[in-house]
Coordinates of C-alpha atoms and ligand atoms in Angstrom, one line a residue:
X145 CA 244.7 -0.8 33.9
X146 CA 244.9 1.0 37.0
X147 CA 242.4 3.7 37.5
X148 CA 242.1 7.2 39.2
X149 CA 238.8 9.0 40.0
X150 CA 238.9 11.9 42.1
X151 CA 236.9 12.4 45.2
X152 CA 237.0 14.3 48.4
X153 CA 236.7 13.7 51.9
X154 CA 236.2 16.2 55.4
X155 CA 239.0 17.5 57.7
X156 CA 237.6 19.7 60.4
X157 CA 235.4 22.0 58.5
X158 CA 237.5 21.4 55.5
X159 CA 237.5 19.6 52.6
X160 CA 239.9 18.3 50.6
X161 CA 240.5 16.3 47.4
X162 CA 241.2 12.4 46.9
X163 CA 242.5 10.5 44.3
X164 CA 241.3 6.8 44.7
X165 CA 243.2 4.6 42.7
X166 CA 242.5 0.9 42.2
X167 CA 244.4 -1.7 40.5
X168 CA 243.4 -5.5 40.1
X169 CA 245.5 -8.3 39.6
X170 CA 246.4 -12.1 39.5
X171 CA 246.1 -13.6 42.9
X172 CA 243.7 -14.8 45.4
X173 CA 240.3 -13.0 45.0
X174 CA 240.8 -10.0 47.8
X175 CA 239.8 -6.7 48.4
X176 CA 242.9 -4.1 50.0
X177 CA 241.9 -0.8 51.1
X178 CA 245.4 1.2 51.8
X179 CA 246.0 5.1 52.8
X180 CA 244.6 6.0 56.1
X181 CA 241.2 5.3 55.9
X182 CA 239.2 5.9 58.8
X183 CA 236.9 3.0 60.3
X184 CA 233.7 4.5 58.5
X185 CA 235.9 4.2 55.2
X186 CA 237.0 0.4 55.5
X187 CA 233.3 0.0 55.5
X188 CA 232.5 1.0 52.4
X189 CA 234.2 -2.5 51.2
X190 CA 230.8 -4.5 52.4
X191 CA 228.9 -1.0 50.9
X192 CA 230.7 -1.2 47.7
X193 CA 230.4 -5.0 47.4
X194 CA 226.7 -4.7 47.6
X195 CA 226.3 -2.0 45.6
X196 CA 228.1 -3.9 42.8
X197 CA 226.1 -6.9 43.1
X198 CA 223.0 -5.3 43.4
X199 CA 223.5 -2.9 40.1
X200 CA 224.6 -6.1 38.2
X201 CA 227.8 -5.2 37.5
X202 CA 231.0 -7.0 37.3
X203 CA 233.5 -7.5 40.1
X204 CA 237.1 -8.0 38.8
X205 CA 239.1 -11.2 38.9
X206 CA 241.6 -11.6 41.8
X207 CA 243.3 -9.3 44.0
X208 CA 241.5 -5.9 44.4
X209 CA 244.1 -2.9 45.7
X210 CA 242.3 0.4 46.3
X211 CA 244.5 3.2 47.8
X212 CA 243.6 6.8 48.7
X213 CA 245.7 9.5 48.4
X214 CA 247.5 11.7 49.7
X215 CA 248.1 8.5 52.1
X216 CA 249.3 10.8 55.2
X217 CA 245.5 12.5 56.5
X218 CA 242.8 10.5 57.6
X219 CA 239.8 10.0 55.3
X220 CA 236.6 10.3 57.0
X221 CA 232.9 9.4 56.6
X222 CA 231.8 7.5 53.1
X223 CA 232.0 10.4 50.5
X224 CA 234.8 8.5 48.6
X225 CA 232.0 5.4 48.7
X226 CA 231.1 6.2 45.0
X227 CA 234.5 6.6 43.3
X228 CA 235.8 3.3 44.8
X229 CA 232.8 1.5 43.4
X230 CA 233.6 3.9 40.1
X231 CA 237.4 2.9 40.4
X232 CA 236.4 -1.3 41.1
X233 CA 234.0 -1.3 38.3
X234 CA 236.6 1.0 35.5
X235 CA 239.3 -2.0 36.2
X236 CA 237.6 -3.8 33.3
X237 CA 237.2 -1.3 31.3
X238 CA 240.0 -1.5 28.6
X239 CA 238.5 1.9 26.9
X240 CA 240.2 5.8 28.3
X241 CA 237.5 7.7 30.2
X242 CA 238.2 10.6 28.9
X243 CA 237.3 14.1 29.7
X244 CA 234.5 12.6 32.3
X245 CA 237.7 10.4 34.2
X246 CA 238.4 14.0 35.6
X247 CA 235.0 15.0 37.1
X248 CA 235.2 14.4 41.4
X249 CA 232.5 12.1 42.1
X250 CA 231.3 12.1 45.9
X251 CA 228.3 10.5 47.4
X252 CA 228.1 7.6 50.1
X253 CA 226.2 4.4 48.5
X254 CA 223.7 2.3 50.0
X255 CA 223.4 -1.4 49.8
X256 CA 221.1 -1.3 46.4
X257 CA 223.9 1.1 45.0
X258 CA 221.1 4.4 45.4
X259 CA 223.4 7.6 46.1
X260 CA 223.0 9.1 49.6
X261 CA 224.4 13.0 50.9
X262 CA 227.5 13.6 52.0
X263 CA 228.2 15.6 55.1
X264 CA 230.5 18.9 54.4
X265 CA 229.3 18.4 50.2
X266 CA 230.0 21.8 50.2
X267 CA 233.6 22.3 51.9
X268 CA 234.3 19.3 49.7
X269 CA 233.2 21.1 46.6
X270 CA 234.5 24.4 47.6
X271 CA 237.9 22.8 48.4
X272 CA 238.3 21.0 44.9
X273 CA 237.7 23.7 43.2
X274 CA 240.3 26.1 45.1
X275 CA 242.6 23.2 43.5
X276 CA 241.1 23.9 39.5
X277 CA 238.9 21.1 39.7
X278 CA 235.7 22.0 37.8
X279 CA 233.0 19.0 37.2
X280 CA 231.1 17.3 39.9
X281 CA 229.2 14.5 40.1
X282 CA 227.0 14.6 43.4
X283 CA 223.9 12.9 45.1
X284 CA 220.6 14.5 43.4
X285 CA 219.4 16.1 46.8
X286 CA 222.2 17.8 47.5
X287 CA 223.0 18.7 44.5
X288 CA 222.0 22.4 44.6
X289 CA 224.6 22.7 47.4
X290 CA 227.4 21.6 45.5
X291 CA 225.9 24.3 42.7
X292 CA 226.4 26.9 45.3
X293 CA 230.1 27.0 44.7
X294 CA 230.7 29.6 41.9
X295 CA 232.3 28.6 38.4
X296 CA 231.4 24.6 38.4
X297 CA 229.8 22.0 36.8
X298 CA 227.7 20.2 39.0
X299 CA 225.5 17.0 37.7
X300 CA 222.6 15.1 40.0
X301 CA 223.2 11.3 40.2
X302 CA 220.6 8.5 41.7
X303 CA 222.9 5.7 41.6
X304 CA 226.0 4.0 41.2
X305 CA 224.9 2.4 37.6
X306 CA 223.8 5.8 36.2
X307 CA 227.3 7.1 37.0
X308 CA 229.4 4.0 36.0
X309 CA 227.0 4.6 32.6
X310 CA 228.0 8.1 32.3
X311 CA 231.7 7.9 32.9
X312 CA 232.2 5.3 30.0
X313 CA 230.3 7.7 27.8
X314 CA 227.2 5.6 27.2
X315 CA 224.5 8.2 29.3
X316 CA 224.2 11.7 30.5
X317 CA 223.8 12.8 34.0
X318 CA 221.1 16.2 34.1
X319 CA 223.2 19.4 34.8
X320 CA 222.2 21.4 38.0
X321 CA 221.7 24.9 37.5
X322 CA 222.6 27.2 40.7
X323 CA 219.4 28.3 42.8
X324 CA 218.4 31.6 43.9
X325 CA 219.1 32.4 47.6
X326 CA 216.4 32.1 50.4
X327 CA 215.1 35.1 50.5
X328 CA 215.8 36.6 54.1
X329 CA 212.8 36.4 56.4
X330 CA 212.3 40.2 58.0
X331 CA 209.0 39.5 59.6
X332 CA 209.5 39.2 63.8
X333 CA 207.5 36.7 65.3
X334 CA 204.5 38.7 67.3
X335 CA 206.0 37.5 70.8
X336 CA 209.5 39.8 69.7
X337 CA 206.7 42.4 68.4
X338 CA 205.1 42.7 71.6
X339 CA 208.2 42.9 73.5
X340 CA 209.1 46.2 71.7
X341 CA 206.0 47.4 71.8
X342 CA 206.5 47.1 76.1
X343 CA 210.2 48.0 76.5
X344 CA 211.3 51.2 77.7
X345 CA 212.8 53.7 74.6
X346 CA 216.5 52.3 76.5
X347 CA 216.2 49.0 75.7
X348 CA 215.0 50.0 72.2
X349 CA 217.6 52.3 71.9
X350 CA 220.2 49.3 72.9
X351 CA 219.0 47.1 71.0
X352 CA 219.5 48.8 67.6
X353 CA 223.0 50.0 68.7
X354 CA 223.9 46.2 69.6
X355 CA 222.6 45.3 65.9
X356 CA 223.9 48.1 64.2
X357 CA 227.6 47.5 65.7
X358 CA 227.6 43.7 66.5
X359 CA 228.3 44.8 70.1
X360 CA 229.4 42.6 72.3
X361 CA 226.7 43.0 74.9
X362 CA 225.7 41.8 79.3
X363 CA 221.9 41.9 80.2
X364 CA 221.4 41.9 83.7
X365 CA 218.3 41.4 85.1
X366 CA 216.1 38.8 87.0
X367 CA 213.9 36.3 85.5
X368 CA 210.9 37.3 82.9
X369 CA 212.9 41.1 82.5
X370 CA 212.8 40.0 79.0
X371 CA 217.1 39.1 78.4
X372 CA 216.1 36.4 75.8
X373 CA 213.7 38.4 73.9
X374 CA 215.8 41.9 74.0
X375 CA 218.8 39.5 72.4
X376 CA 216.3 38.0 70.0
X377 CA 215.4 40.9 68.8
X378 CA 219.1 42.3 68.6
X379 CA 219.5 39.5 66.2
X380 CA 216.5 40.0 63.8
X381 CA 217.6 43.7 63.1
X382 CA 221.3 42.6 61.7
X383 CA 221.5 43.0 58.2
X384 CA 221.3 39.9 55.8
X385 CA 224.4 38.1 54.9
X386 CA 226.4 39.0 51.9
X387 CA 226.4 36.1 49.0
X388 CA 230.2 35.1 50.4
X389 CA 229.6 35.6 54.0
X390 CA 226.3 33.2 53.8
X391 CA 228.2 30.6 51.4
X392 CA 231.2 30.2 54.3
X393 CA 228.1 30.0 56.7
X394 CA 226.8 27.5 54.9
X395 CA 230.2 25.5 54.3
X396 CA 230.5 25.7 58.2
X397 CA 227.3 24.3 59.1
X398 CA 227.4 21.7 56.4
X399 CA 230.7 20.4 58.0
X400 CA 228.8 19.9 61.2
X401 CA 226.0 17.9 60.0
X402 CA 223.4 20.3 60.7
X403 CA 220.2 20.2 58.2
X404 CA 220.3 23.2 55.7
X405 CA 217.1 25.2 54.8
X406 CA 217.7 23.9 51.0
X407 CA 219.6 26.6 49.8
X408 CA 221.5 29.8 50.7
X409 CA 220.2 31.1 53.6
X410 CA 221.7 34.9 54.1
X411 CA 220.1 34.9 57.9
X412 CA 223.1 35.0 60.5
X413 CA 223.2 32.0 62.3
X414 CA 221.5 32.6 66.2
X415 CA 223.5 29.9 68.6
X416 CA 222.3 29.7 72.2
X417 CA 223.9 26.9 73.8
X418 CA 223.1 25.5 77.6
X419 CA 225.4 26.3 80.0
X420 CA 226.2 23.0 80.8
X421 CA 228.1 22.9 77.7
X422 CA 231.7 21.5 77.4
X423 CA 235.0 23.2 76.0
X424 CA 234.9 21.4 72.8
X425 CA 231.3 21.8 72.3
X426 CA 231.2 25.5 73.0
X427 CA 235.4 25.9 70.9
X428 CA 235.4 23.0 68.6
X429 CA 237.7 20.3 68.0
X430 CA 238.0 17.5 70.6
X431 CA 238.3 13.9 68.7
X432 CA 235.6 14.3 66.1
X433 CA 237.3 17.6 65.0
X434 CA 233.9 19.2 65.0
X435 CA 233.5 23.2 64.8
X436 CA 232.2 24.3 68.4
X437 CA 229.7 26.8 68.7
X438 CA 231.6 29.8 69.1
X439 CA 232.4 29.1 65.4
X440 CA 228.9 27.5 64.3
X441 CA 227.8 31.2 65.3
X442 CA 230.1 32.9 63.0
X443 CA 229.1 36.2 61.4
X444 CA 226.1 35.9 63.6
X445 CA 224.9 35.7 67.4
X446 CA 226.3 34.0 70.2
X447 CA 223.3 33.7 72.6
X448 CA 224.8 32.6 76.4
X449 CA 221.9 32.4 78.7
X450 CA 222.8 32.4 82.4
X451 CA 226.2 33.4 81.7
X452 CA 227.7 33.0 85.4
X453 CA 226.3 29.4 84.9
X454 CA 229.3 28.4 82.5
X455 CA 232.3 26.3 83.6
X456 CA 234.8 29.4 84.4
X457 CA 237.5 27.9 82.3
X458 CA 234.9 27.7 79.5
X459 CA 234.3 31.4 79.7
X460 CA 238.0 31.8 79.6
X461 CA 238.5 30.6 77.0
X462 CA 236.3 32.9 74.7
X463 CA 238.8 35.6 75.6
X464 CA 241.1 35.1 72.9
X465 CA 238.7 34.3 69.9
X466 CA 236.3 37.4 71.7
X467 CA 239.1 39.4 70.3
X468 CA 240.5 37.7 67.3
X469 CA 237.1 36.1 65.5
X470 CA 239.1 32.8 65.1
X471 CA 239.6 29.7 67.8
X472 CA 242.9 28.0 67.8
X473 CA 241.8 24.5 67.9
X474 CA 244.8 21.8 68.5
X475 CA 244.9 19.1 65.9
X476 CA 247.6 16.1 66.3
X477 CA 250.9 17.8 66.9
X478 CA 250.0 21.5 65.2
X479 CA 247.3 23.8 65.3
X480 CA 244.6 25.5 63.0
X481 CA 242.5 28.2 63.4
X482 CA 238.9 28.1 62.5
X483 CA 236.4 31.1 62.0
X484 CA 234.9 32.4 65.3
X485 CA 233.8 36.6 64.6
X486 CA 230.6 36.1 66.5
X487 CA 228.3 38.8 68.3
X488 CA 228.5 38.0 72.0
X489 CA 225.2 38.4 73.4
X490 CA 225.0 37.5 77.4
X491 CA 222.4 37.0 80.0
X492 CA 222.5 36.5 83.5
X493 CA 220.6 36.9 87.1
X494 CA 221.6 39.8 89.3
X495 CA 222.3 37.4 92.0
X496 CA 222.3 33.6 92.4
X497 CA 218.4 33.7 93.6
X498 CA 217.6 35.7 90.9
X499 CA 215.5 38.7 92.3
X500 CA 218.6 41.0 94.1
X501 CA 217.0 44.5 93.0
X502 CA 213.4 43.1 91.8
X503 CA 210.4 45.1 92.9
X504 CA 208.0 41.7 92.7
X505 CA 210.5 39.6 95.2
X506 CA 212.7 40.0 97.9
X507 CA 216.4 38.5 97.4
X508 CA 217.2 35.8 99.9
X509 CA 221.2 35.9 99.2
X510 CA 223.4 36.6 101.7
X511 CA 225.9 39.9 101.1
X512 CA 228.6 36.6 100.7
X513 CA 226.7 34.6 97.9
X514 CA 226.0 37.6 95.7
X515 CA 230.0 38.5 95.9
X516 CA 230.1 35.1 94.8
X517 CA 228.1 34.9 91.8
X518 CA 229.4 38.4 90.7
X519 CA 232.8 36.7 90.8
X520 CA 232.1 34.0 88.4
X521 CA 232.5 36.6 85.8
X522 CA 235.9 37.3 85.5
X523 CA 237.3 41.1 85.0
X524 CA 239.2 40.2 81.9
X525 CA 236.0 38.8 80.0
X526 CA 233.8 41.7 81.0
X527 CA 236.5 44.0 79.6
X528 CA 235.5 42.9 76.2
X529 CA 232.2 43.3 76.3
X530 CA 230.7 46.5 74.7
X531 CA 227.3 47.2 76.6
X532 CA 226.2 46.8 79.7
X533 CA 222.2 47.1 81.0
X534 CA 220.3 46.3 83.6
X535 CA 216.4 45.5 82.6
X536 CA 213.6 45.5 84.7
X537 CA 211.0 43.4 84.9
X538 CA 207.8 45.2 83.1
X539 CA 205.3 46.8 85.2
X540 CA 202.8 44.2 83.7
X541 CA 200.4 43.9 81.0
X542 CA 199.8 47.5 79.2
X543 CA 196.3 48.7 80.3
X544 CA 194.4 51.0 77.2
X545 CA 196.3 51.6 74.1
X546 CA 199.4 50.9 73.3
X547 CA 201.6 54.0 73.3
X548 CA 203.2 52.7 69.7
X549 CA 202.4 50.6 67.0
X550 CA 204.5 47.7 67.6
X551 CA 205.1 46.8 63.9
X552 CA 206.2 51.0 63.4
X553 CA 208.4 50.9 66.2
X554 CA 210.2 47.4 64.4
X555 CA 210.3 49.1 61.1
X556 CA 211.8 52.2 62.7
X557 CA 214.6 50.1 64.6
X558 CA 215.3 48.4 61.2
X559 CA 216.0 51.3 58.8
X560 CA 218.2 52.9 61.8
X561 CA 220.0 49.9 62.3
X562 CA 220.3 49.7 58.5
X563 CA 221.6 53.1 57.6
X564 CA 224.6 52.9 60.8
X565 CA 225.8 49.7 59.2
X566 CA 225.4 51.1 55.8
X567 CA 227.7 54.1 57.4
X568 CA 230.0 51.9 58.7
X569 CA 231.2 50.8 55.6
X570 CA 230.2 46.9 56.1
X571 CA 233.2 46.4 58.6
X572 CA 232.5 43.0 60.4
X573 CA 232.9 44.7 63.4
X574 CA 232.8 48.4 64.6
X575 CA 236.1 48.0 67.2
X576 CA 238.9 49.7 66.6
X577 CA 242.1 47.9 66.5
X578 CA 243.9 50.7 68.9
X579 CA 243.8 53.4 71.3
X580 CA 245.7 56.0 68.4
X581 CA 242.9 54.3 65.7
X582 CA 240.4 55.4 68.5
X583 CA 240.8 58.7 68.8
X584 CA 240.8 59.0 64.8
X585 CA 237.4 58.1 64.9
X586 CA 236.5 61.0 67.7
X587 CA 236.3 64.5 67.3
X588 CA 239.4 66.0 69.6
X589 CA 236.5 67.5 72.5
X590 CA 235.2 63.6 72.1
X591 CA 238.6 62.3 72.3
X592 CA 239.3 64.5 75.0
X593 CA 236.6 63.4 77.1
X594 CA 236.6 59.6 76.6
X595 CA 240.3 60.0 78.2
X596 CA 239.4 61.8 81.2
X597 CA 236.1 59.8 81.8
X598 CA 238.8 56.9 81.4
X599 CA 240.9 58.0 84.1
X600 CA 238.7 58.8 86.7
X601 CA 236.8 55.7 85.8
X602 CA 239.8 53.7 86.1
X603 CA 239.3 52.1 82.5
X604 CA 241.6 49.8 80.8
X605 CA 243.1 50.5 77.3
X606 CA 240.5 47.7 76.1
X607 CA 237.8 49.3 77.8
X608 CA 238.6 52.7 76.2
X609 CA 239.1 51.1 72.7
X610 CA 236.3 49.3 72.9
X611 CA 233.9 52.3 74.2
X612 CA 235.1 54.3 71.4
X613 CA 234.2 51.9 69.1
X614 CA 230.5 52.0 70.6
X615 CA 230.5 56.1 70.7
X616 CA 231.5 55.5 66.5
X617 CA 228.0 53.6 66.0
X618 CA 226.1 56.1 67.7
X619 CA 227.8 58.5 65.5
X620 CA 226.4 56.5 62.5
X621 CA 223.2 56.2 63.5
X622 CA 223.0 59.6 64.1
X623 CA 224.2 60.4 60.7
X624 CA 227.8 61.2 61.5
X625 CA 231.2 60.1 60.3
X626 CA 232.7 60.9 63.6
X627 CA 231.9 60.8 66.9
X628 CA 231.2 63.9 69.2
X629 CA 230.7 64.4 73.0
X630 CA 227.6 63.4 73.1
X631 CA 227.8 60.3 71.4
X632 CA 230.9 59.7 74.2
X633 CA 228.5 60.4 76.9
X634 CA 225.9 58.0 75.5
X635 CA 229.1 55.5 74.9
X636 CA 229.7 55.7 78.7
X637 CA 226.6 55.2 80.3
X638 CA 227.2 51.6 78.5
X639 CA 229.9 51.0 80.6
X640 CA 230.0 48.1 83.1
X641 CA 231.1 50.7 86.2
X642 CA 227.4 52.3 85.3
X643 CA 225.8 48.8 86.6
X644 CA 225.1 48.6 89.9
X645 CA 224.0 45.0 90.0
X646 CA 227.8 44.3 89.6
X647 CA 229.6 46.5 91.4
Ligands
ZN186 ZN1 219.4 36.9 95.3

């Protein structure tokens, strides 16, 4: 009798569902796998063989044919291992499954049958039961993922014999209840305490407009003026993720392999990849279909350290998903789009030495070398950045008392940056779509303003949009709905013509 279990395999940073069907017949003793599997899936074969043997159970007479469908996408990794070896071992069963022949079973199996994770369990999961699939049988430690996907039965399987057991209705498999998230750690590590603590009121003001908005935001400044720390602290004032946001997080970052915290983790994700990193590392894609960076940080903090430092045609690329929160990443003949909203968050050196400006060091670049390294930072990616500062290096360790307690100052920040995200309504991001959606937000003096500031400035339609967008969080955090002249002001003195470091 031919049999059908359903599993699932990974496609990018999606799952989807596979039927495995197996029939066995007179002939030769052989085993066929058919429909696309990839090289990783032809070895579960010698996996499946094993795992059979060493579970003492029955391998049928002659000629084996296991085929996955749909036959036309490429099955990756081993997470159909366990419904093969289900699907080889139900060919001599002459009895229905039943109800239990329509749970998805996923799990890779090791040579003594044992049940070992799955990458993507969760895009797997979430995928299947999009398509009304609603019982699971998963791997026991990574079962609470799979029981992070609302409105399903998930149950926790050690091995191949316990599930071949269960299916034919002679054993039950323990039921996974879904766990609470992690709760979201608010404390700042003492180094990001003491940095506050030191920083002038601007940099404490910026950083709690950066958070409160998710600003796109350029520190300038030589080494040690504190770029990595300001940003670190930008991230640990956003607000937690919401249940949905942190479950697509987590669905993301299971797809890439990377290790979870062992449940739902409502932090947003804080990526800081090295400059020497490649287009398909930093967008995703490439031949392992992997998500880059740009979308392993979404709905959280792209770090970029030494910004001028990155491959130009790199940086040019974050132009397009800057402004749509989604990278177009080619696939065979077509194209899909894969999450990318991210908070970019930039560092760089004034100059290629480093100290141009610094009051500790003299700059040893010619006039022709700092035109240079200002120019690795194209016009049309600095257009869609938000804030602008220059830091300066601290005038050295605080003598006597600290003017503030550190840990006040961090509370402080917090409930401001709080209450402005609270204001603006949860939108992902505080940009407005348009120049006419712009000046909505504006009272008409503010509106006013921004547009004559924006000629004399010489601002582009981007530039404007995106500083009204900053002169709307100020508003919220200073209690307001809309923005008024001074906020406008404040929103200006943001701007990248204010920085002299790149004139
Ligand atoms: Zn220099």
């Amino acid at each position: 009798m031919i049999q059908r279990v359903c599993s699932g395999s990974l496609d990018g940073i999606d799952g989807f569902e596979v039927v495995v069907e197996v029939d066995a017949g007179r002939g030769l003793p052989s085993f066929q796998l058919v429909g696309l599997p990839s090289t990783a899936v032809r070895e579960s074969r010698e996996r499946v063989l094993s795992a059979l043997r060493n579970c003492a159970l029955a391998w049928p007479k002659g000629r084996v044919v296991v085929n996955l469908a749909p036959a036309d996408v490429e099955k990756k990794g081993p997470s159909v291992d366990l419904a093969i070896a289900v699907g080889v071992c139900g060919v001599n069963e002459r009895a229905e499954p039943g109800a239990r022949g329509e749970a998805v079973l996923l799990g890779e199996l090791s040579l003594d049958g044992a049940l070992r994770p799955v990458r993507g369990l969760l895009a797997i999961v979430t995928a299947a039961a999009a398509a009304g699939r609603g019982l699971f049988v998963v791997p026991r430690g990574q079962a609470w993922e799979a029981a992070l996907v609302p409105d399903v039965t998930v149950l926790a399987a050690d091995s191949l014999a316990d599930v071949v057991r269960w299916r034919a209705g002679r054993g039950d498999l323990e039921r996974v209840a879904p766990r609470l998230p992690l709760p979201a750690d608010r404390e700042p590590p003492a180094a990001l305490l003491a940095f506050l603590a030191r920083a002038p009121a601007r940099a404490r003001r910026l950083a709690v407009l950066a958070a409160a908005g998710r600003h796109d935001l350029l520190l300038v400044g030589p080494p040690g003026s504190g770029k990595t720390q300001l940003s670190r602290v930008v991230g640990s004032l956003q607000p937690a993720l919401g249940r949905a946001e942190a479950l697509e997080v987590a669905r993301i970052h299971g797809a890439a392999g990377l290790p979870s915290a062992q449940g739902l983790d409502l932090r947003r994700p804080f990526r800081a990849p090295h400059h020497t990193a490649t287009r398909a590392g930093l967008l995703g894609g490439g031949a392992s279909l992997r998500p880059g960076e740009i979308t392993l940080a979404h709905r959280g903090i792209l770090f970029l350290d030494e910004l001028s430092e990155f491959s130009p045609g790199v940086l040019d690329a974050l132009r397009e998903p800057l402004e749509e929160g989604r990278v177009a990443v080619a696939r065979g003949a077509g194209t899909r789009f894969w999450p990318a909203d991210f908070q970019l968050l930039a560092a760089t050196n004034p100059c290629r030495c480093g100290w141009h400006g610094s009051r500790r060091r003299e700059c040893r670049c010619t006039e022709r070398l700092r035109a240079a390294h200002r120019g690795r930072l194209s016009g049309p990616l600095l257009d869609r950045i938000d804030l602008f500062a220059e830091l300066e290096e601290p005038e050295g360790p605080l003598h006597g008392a600290v003017p503030d307690d550190p840990r006040r100052l961090w509370e402080r920040a917090l409930a401001e940056a709080a209450a402005a995200h609270a204001l603006l309504a949860g939108r992902s991001r505080a940009r407005p779509a348009s120049l006419v959606e712009a000046r909505g937000l504006m009272e008409a003096p503010a509106a006013a303003l921004l547009e004559a500031a924006g000629a004399s400035l010489g601002l582009t339609v981007r530039s404007l949009v995106r500083c009204a967008g900053v002169a709307r969080t100020l508003a919220a955090l200073g209690g307001r709905t809309r923005a008024n002249r001074d906020d406008v002001v404040e929103a200006l003195s943001w701007r990248r013509e204010q920085l002299a470091a790149l004139d």
